[in-house]
Amino acid sequence: ISSVVQACYIQLRNLRAIGSKLNFDLKKQLIHCLIFSKLDYCNGLFFGLPDKLLKKLQEVQNSCVRFLFGKEGFDKWDSVTPLLQKAHFLPIKERIKFKIALMVFKCLNNIAPSYLTACIKVKDQPLKTLRTDQDFFLLKKPSVANLVRTERGFSFCGPVIWNNLPYELRTCCDIVKFKKSLKTHLFKEAFSNLRDA
């Protein structure tokens, strides 16, 4: 994580040097290309890491938002959460969930590599069914492991994240529609506290 953070701050420092010559849309595009691409690369591996480590990545994203909106309009110590929402950026934890849920979707629709597809199993339907058993789009969770590291594996975290998604999302078949709906769902989940306040 430290190397990712360092590489992101180098790119951000370079962007700040030319920031006054860039408009809002160009800044946003460059942030996505140069910084978020590094934050999102293999970020599924960050699932289950302590908040202390994920906070470092979130601080990078917060710095990007401050750069995007400039210094006017908010104090150095003000919360950047409203600006994250305004820029329509998913926070780091939600970006990780997005990546894992998308991989599960690809596994279920046979667009993922076979070694990943083998990790995902659809939940068996019992002979005597209850109303809650009528959901045929739930995944089987492996038995709880003794090691915390094992619980961070794709075969464990994939079903957990997938089963927590709304039924409408889990039944979606079109990848473009799924991505859009998933981002909307995670965005609402991330900023629900802000909306209630």
Short mmCIF file of C-alpha atoms in Angstrom, two decimals:
data_model
loop_
_atom_site.label_atom_id
_atom_site.label_comp_id
_atom_site.label_asym_id
_atom_site.label_seq_id
_atom_site.Cartn_x
_atom_site.Cartn_y
_atom_site.Cartn_z
CA ILE A 1 0.00 0.00 0.00
CA SER A 2 2.86 2.38 0.79
CA SER A 3 4.26 2.07 -2.74
CA VAL A 4 0.81 2.72 -4.26
CA VAL A 5 0.35 5.78 -2.05
CA GLN A 6 3.81 7.09 -2.92
CA ALA A 7 3.26 6.65 -6.68
CA CYS A 8 -0.12 8.43 -6.44
CA TYR A 9 1.32 11.40 -4.55
CA ILE A 10 4.09 11.78 -7.15
CA GLN A 11 1.46 11.99 -9.91
CA LEU A 12 -0.65 14.40 -7.84
CA ARG A 13 2.36 16.66 -7.25
CA ASN A 14 2.99 16.75 -11.01
CA LEU A 15 -0.68 17.62 -11.63
CA ARG A 16 -0.57 20.44 -9.06
CA ALA A 17 2.28 22.01 -11.02
CA ILE A 18 -0.01 22.48 -14.03
CA GLY A 19 -3.34 22.63 -12.17
CA SER A 20 -3.95 26.34 -12.74
CA LYS A 21 -3.97 25.75 -16.52
CA LEU A 22 -6.51 22.90 -16.40
CA ASN A 23 -10.30 23.13 -16.33
CA PHE A 24 -12.50 20.99 -14.04
CA ASP A 25 -13.27 18.26 -16.62
CA LEU A 26 -9.64 17.87 -17.65
CA LYS A 27 -8.52 17.68 -13.99
CA LYS A 28 -11.12 14.97 -13.37
CA GLN A 29 -10.01 13.01 -16.42
CA LEU A 30 -6.33 13.20 -15.42
CA ILE A 31 -7.14 12.12 -11.85
CA HIS A 32 -8.92 9.04 -13.24
CA CYS A 33 -6.11 8.20 -15.68
CA LEU A 34 -3.06 8.86 -13.52
CA ILE A 35 -4.16 8.27 -9.92
CA PHE A 36 -7.37 6.27 -9.68
CA SER A 37 -5.98 3.72 -12.14
CA LYS A 38 -3.24 3.03 -9.54
CA LEU A 39 -5.72 2.94 -6.64
CA ASP A 40 -7.98 0.51 -8.54
CA TYR A 41 -5.25 -1.83 -9.82
CA CYS A 42 -5.77 -5.20 -8.05
CA ASN A 43 -7.68 -3.39 -5.29
CA GLY A 44 -9.76 -6.52 -4.64
CA LEU A 45 -6.72 -7.72 -2.69
CA PHE A 46 -7.28 -4.89 -0.19
CA PHE A 47 -10.60 -6.36 1.02
CA GLY A 48 -10.56 -6.99 4.76
CA LEU A 49 -7.42 -4.97 5.45
CA PRO A 50 -7.42 -2.90 8.65
CA ASP A 51 -8.99 0.57 8.40
CA LYS A 52 -5.60 2.05 9.33
CA LEU A 53 -4.15 0.88 5.99
CA LEU A 54 -7.22 1.72 3.90
CA LYS A 55 -7.20 5.21 5.42
CA LYS A 56 -3.90 5.90 3.61
CA LEU A 57 -5.57 5.18 0.27
CA GLN A 58 -8.60 7.26 1.26
CA GLU A 59 -6.30 10.18 2.07
CA VAL A 60 -4.91 10.00 -1.48
CA GLN A 61 -8.44 10.17 -2.86
CA ASN A 62 -9.26 13.07 -0.53
CA SER A 63 -6.19 14.95 -1.78
CA CYS A 64 -7.36 14.37 -5.36
CA VAL A 65 -10.77 15.86 -4.53
CA ARG A 66 -9.13 18.91 -2.94
CA PHE A 67 -7.01 19.35 -6.08
CA LEU A 68 -10.09 18.95 -8.28
CA PHE A 69 -12.13 21.63 -6.53
CA GLY A 70 -9.23 23.96 -5.71
CA LYS A 71 -8.67 25.76 -2.42
CA GLU A 72 -11.67 28.09 -2.69
CA GLY A 73 -14.84 27.31 -0.78
CA PHE A 74 -13.52 25.09 2.02
CA ASP A 75 -11.02 25.12 4.84
CA LYS A 76 -8.03 22.77 5.04
CA TRP A 77 -9.63 20.82 7.89
CA ASP A 78 -13.15 20.63 6.42
CA SER A 79 -14.56 17.20 5.56
CA VAL A 80 -14.17 16.27 1.90
CA THR A 81 -17.11 13.84 1.96
CA PRO A 82 -19.54 16.34 0.38
CA LEU A 83 -16.95 17.02 -2.34
CA LEU A 84 -16.49 13.29 -2.96
CA GLN A 85 -20.25 13.08 -3.44
CA LYS A 86 -20.28 16.15 -5.70
CA ALA A 87 -17.49 14.68 -7.86
CA HIS A 88 -19.38 11.35 -7.91
CA PHE A 89 -16.32 9.40 -6.69
CA LEU A 90 -16.86 6.13 -4.82
CA PRO A 91 -14.82 6.01 -1.57
CA ILE A 92 -12.02 3.42 -1.37
CA LYS A 93 -14.00 0.73 0.51
CA GLU A 94 -16.83 0.94 -2.01
CA ARG A 95 -14.36 0.83 -4.93
CA ILE A 96 -13.03 -2.45 -3.51
CA LYS A 97 -16.56 -3.86 -3.18
CA PHE A 98 -17.32 -2.72 -6.74
CA LYS A 99 -14.31 -4.61 -8.12
CA ILE A 100 -15.13 -7.84 -6.24
CA ALA A 101 -18.84 -7.73 -7.13
CA LEU A 102 -17.95 -7.17 -10.79
CA MET A 103 -15.59 -10.17 -10.73
CA VAL A 104 -18.35 -12.34 -9.23
CA PHE A 105 -20.76 -11.13 -11.95
CA LYS A 106 -18.21 -12.10 -14.61
CA CYS A 107 -17.73 -15.52 -12.99
CA LEU A 108 -21.48 -16.20 -12.96
CA ASN A 109 -21.80 -15.11 -16.60
CA ASN A 110 -18.74 -17.09 -17.81
CA ILE A 111 -16.66 -14.03 -18.76
CA ALA A 112 -14.02 -14.56 -16.07
CA PRO A 113 -11.04 -16.94 -16.19
CA SER A 114 -11.85 -20.52 -15.17
CA TYR A 115 -9.60 -20.42 -12.06
CA LEU A 116 -11.81 -17.62 -10.66
CA THR A 117 -15.08 -19.20 -11.79
CA ALA A 118 -14.11 -22.37 -9.86
CA CYS A 119 -14.08 -20.32 -6.62
CA ILE A 120 -17.76 -19.35 -6.92
CA LYS A 121 -20.57 -21.81 -6.23
CA VAL A 122 -24.32 -21.14 -6.39
CA LYS A 123 -26.14 -21.98 -3.15
CA ASP A 124 -27.81 -25.42 -3.13
CA GLN A 125 -31.59 -25.36 -2.84
CA PRO A 126 -32.94 -27.49 0.05
CA LEU A 127 -35.67 -30.09 -0.57
CA LYS A 128 -38.04 -28.34 1.86
CA THR A 129 -38.00 -24.70 0.92
CA LEU A 130 -39.00 -21.62 2.83
CA ARG A 131 -39.89 -18.30 1.28
CA THR A 132 -36.32 -17.09 1.87
CA ASP A 133 -35.02 -20.08 -0.10
CA GLN A 134 -36.75 -18.90 -3.29
CA ASP A 135 -33.77 -16.64 -4.07
CA PHE A 136 -31.83 -18.69 -6.64
CA PHE A 137 -29.17 -16.00 -7.07
CA LEU A 138 -27.42 -16.43 -3.72
CA LEU A 139 -23.92 -17.87 -3.55
CA LYS A 140 -22.66 -20.58 -1.25
CA LYS A 141 -20.38 -19.26 1.49
CA PRO A 142 -17.47 -21.56 2.34
CA SER A 143 -17.18 -22.65 5.95
CA VAL A 144 -15.53 -20.10 8.22
CA ALA A 145 -11.77 -20.43 8.23
CA ASN A 146 -9.47 -20.28 11.23
CA LEU A 147 -7.20 -17.78 9.50
CA VAL A 148 -8.22 -14.17 8.88
CA ARG A 149 -6.16 -14.18 5.68
CA THR A 150 -8.33 -16.95 4.24
CA GLU A 151 -11.47 -14.87 4.82
CA ARG A 152 -9.96 -12.19 2.57
CA GLY A 153 -9.73 -14.70 -0.31
CA PHE A 154 -12.02 -14.33 -3.33
CA SER A 155 -13.92 -17.55 -2.56
CA PHE A 156 -14.89 -16.09 0.84
CA CYS A 157 -15.34 -12.36 0.22
CA GLY A 158 -16.99 -12.78 -3.21
CA PRO A 159 -20.11 -14.57 -1.91
CA VAL A 160 -20.35 -12.24 1.13
CA ILE A 161 -20.39 -9.09 -1.02
CA TRP A 162 -22.62 -10.66 -3.70
CA ASN A 163 -25.24 -11.95 -1.25
CA ASN A 164 -25.51 -8.49 0.33
CA LEU A 165 -26.46 -6.89 -3.00
CA PRO A 166 -30.15 -6.19 -3.75
CA TYR A 167 -32.05 -8.90 -5.62
CA GLU A 168 -32.47 -6.67 -8.71
CA LEU A 169 -28.70 -6.32 -9.02
CA ARG A 170 -28.02 -10.04 -8.59
CA THR A 171 -30.53 -10.92 -11.33
CA CYS A 172 -29.08 -8.47 -13.87
CA CYS A 173 -27.58 -10.07 -17.02
CA ASP A 174 -26.19 -7.06 -18.91
CA ILE A 175 -22.71 -6.03 -17.75
CA VAL A 176 -23.12 -2.34 -18.67
CA LYS A 177 -26.42 -2.10 -16.78
CA PHE A 178 -24.92 -4.06 -13.87
CA LYS A 179 -21.93 -1.70 -13.55
CA LYS A 180 -24.16 1.36 -13.62
CA SER A 181 -26.64 -0.05 -11.09
CA LEU A 182 -23.86 -1.33 -8.84
CA LYS A 183 -22.14 2.06 -8.75
CA THR A 184 -25.46 3.76 -7.96
CA HIS A 185 -26.17 1.26 -5.15
CA LEU A 186 -22.69 1.62 -3.60
CA PHE A 187 -22.81 5.40 -3.99
CA LYS A 188 -26.11 5.56 -2.08
CA GLU A 189 -24.73 3.19 0.55
CA ALA A 190 -21.56 5.27 1.01
CA PHE A 191 -23.29 8.64 1.28
CA SER A 192 -26.55 7.66 3.03
CA ASN A 193 -25.33 9.07 6.36
CA LEU A 194 -24.53 12.40 4.68
CA ARG A 195 -27.99 12.55 3.11
CA ASP A 196 -29.68 11.82 6.44
CA ALA A 197 -27.74 14.55 8.25
#
